[in-house]
Coordinates of C-alpha atoms in Angstrom, one line a residue:
M8 CA 10.0 -10.4 0.6
E9 CA 12.5 -7.8 -0.2
Q10 CA 12.5 -3.9 0.7
L11 CA 13.5 -2.4 -2.7
S12 CA 15.9 0.4 -3.4
P13 CA 14.9 2.8 -5.9
E14 CA 17.3 1.4 -8.4
A15 CA 15.7 -2.0 -7.9
A16 CA 12.1 -0.7 -7.8
H17 CA 13.2 0.9 -11.5
A18 CA 14.6 -2.2 -12.7
A19 CA 11.3 -4.0 -11.7
L20 CA 8.8 -1.2 -13.2
P21 CA 7.3 -3.5 -15.6
A22 CA 6.2 -5.9 -13.0
L23 CA 5.4 -2.9 -10.8
A24 CA 3.3 -1.6 -13.6
D25 CA 1.1 -5.0 -14.1
L26 CA 0.8 -5.6 -10.2
L27 CA -1.3 -1.8 -10.2
A28 CA -2.8 -2.6 -13.5
D29 CA -4.2 -5.8 -11.9
S30 CA -5.3 -4.5 -9.0
V31 CA -7.5 -1.6 -10.7
A32 CA -8.9 -4.3 -13.3
S33 CA -10.0 -5.8 -10.2
G34 CA -11.7 -3.2 -8.5
A35 CA -9.5 -2.3 -5.9
S36 CA -9.9 1.1 -4.5
I37 CA -6.3 2.5 -4.7
G38 CA -6.9 5.7 -5.9
F39 CA -7.2 4.9 -9.7
L40 CA -10.0 4.1 -12.1
P41 CA -10.1 2.1 -15.2
P42 CA -9.5 2.6 -17.6
F43 CA -6.3 2.7 -16.4
G44 CA -2.8 2.7 -18.8
A45 CA 0.5 1.6 -18.8
A46 CA 1.7 5.3 -18.9
E47 CA -0.2 6.1 -16.3
A48 CA 0.9 3.3 -14.2
R49 CA 4.6 4.0 -15.1
D50 CA 4.5 7.7 -14.4
Y51 CA 2.4 6.9 -10.3
W52 CA 5.8 4.0 -9.9
E53 CA 8.4 6.9 -10.9
A54 CA 6.5 9.3 -8.6
V55 CA 6.8 6.6 -5.8
I56 CA 10.8 5.8 -6.8
A57 CA 11.4 9.7 -6.6
D58 CA 10.0 9.7 -2.9
M59 CA 12.4 6.7 -2.4
R60 CA 15.0 8.9 -3.4
Q61 CA 13.9 11.2 -1.0
A62 CA 13.7 8.6 2.0
S63 CA 10.4 9.7 2.6
R64 CA 8.7 6.3 1.1
L65 CA 10.0 2.4 1.4
L66 CA 8.5 -0.2 -0.8
L67 CA 8.2 -3.9 -0.1
L68 CA 7.8 -6.5 -2.9
A69 CA 6.7 -9.7 -2.4
R70 CA 7.7 -12.8 -4.7
R71 CA 6.4 -16.1 -5.2
D72 CA 8.8 -18.2 -7.4
A73 CA 10.6 -15.1 -8.3
A74 CA 7.4 -13.8 -9.7
P75 CA 6.2 -10.3 -8.1
V76 CA 2.9 -10.8 -6.5
G77 CA 2.4 -8.4 -4.1
T78 CA 3.9 -5.0 -2.7
A79 CA 3.4 -2.6 -0.1
Q80 CA 4.3 0.9 0.6
L81 CA 5.0 2.8 3.9
E82 CA 5.3 6.4 3.7
L83 CA 7.2 7.7 6.4
A84 CA 5.8 11.0 8.1
T85 CA 8.5 14.0 7.7
K86 CA 6.9 16.7 9.9
P87 CA 8.9 17.2 13.6
N88 CA 5.8 16.1 15.4
A89 CA 5.2 13.2 13.7
L90 CA 8.3 11.5 13.1
H91 CA 6.7 8.7 15.0
R92 CA 4.3 7.4 12.5
A93 CA 4.1 6.4 9.3
E94 CA 1.4 5.3 6.5
V95 CA 0.5 2.3 5.1
Q96 CA -0.1 2.6 1.3
K97 CA -0.8 0.8 -1.9
V98 CA -1.1 -3.0 -0.2
L99 CA -1.3 -4.9 -3.6
V100 CA -1.8 -8.7 -4.3
H101 CA -2.1 -9.9 -7.5
S102 CA -5.8 -11.5 -8.2
Q103 CA -4.1 -14.8 -9.1
A104 CA -2.1 -14.8 -5.6
R105 CA -4.8 -13.6 -3.0
R106 CA -5.9 -15.9 -0.3
Q107 CA -2.4 -17.4 0.3
G108 CA -1.0 -15.4 3.0
I109 CA 0.8 -12.5 0.8
G110 CA -1.1 -9.7 2.2
R111 CA -0.5 -11.0 6.0
A112 CA 3.3 -11.7 5.3
L113 CA 3.3 -7.7 3.5
M114 CA 1.6 -6.2 6.3
A115 CA 4.0 -7.7 9.3
A116 CA 7.0 -7.1 7.0
L117 CA 5.7 -3.3 7.2
A118 CA 5.2 -3.6 10.9
T119 CA 8.8 -4.6 11.1
L120 CA 10.1 -2.0 8.4
A121 CA 8.5 0.6 10.6
R122 CA 9.7 -0.3 14.0
Q123 CA 13.5 -0.5 12.3
H124 CA 12.9 3.4 11.4
G125 CA 11.7 4.1 14.6
R126 CA 8.1 4.4 13.9
S127 CA 5.4 3.6 16.4
L128 CA 2.1 4.2 14.7
L129 CA 0.7 3.2 11.8
V130 CA -2.5 4.5 9.6
L131 CA -4.0 3.4 6.7
D132 CA -7.6 4.1 4.8
T133 CA -9.4 1.4 2.6
R134 CA -12.9 1.4 1.2
Q135 CA -15.5 0.6 3.6
G136 CA -16.8 -3.3 3.0
D137 CA -13.8 -4.4 1.1
P138 CA -11.9 -7.6 1.9
S139 CA -9.1 -5.6 3.1
E140 CA -10.7 -4.6 6.1
Q141 CA -10.4 -8.2 7.3
L142 CA -7.0 -8.3 6.7
Y143 CA -6.0 -5.0 8.6
R144 CA -8.2 -6.1 11.6
S145 CA -6.4 -9.4 11.5
A146 CA -3.0 -7.5 11.3
G147 CA -4.1 -5.6 14.8
Y148 CA -5.5 -2.5 13.2
T149 CA -8.3 -0.6 14.9
L150 CA -11.2 1.7 13.1
A151 CA -10.7 4.7 13.9
G152 CA -14.1 5.8 12.0
T153 CA -15.2 6.0 8.4
I154 CA -15.8 9.2 6.1
P155 CA -18.9 8.8 3.8
G156 CA -18.7 9.4 0.1
Y157 CA -14.7 9.6 0.4
A158 CA -13.9 8.1 -3.3
R159 CA -15.4 7.6 -6.3
N160 CA -16.1 3.8 -7.5
A161 CA -15.7 2.7 -11.1
D162 CA -19.1 2.7 -11.8
G163 CA -19.3 6.6 -10.7
T164 CA -20.9 5.7 -7.2
L165 CA -19.1 7.4 -3.8
A166 CA -18.0 4.9 -1.0
A167 CA -17.2 5.8 2.6
T168 CA -13.6 4.9 3.3
A169 CA -12.5 3.4 6.6
L170 CA -9.6 4.8 8.7
Y171 CA -7.6 2.3 10.7
Y172 CA -4.6 2.9 13.1
H173 CA -1.9 0.5 14.5
V174 CA 0.0 1.2 17.6
L175 CA 3.3 -1.0 17.5
E176 CA 4.3 -2.9 20.7

């Protein structure tokens, strides 16, 4: 597990793009829909790297046998009344590496990173009913509520999103 610098993230762009494409292809609700191309993945990661350079986003990369298998982001709130919180975003684990503790390790590392940056409240959203909900609950997150029809699925139907929060000790 490592926190990437903007330069390291740029060097890892092909692996990051592959992780994102794998997640989209496996149906994850992460803001993108198929068909999803390499250019779209690269544009997304370039925007993340720009946020990292502005110190508003932190990026973790999980590796197994040196190969990238997962990633997660922490968007640090920057408004004066919000400096105690951060949003967990894009927790991605490669489809061939799921159910092996990588997501749980990413969530624990995000909590540690948040504490190091003076954050005491984490929030996130996920598609209601996805397996990710079990991960988030097991990591100490509490369901705050749901919003119906929030995100479009690949088949065109609308899905509810579940909003979670975690107060760090």
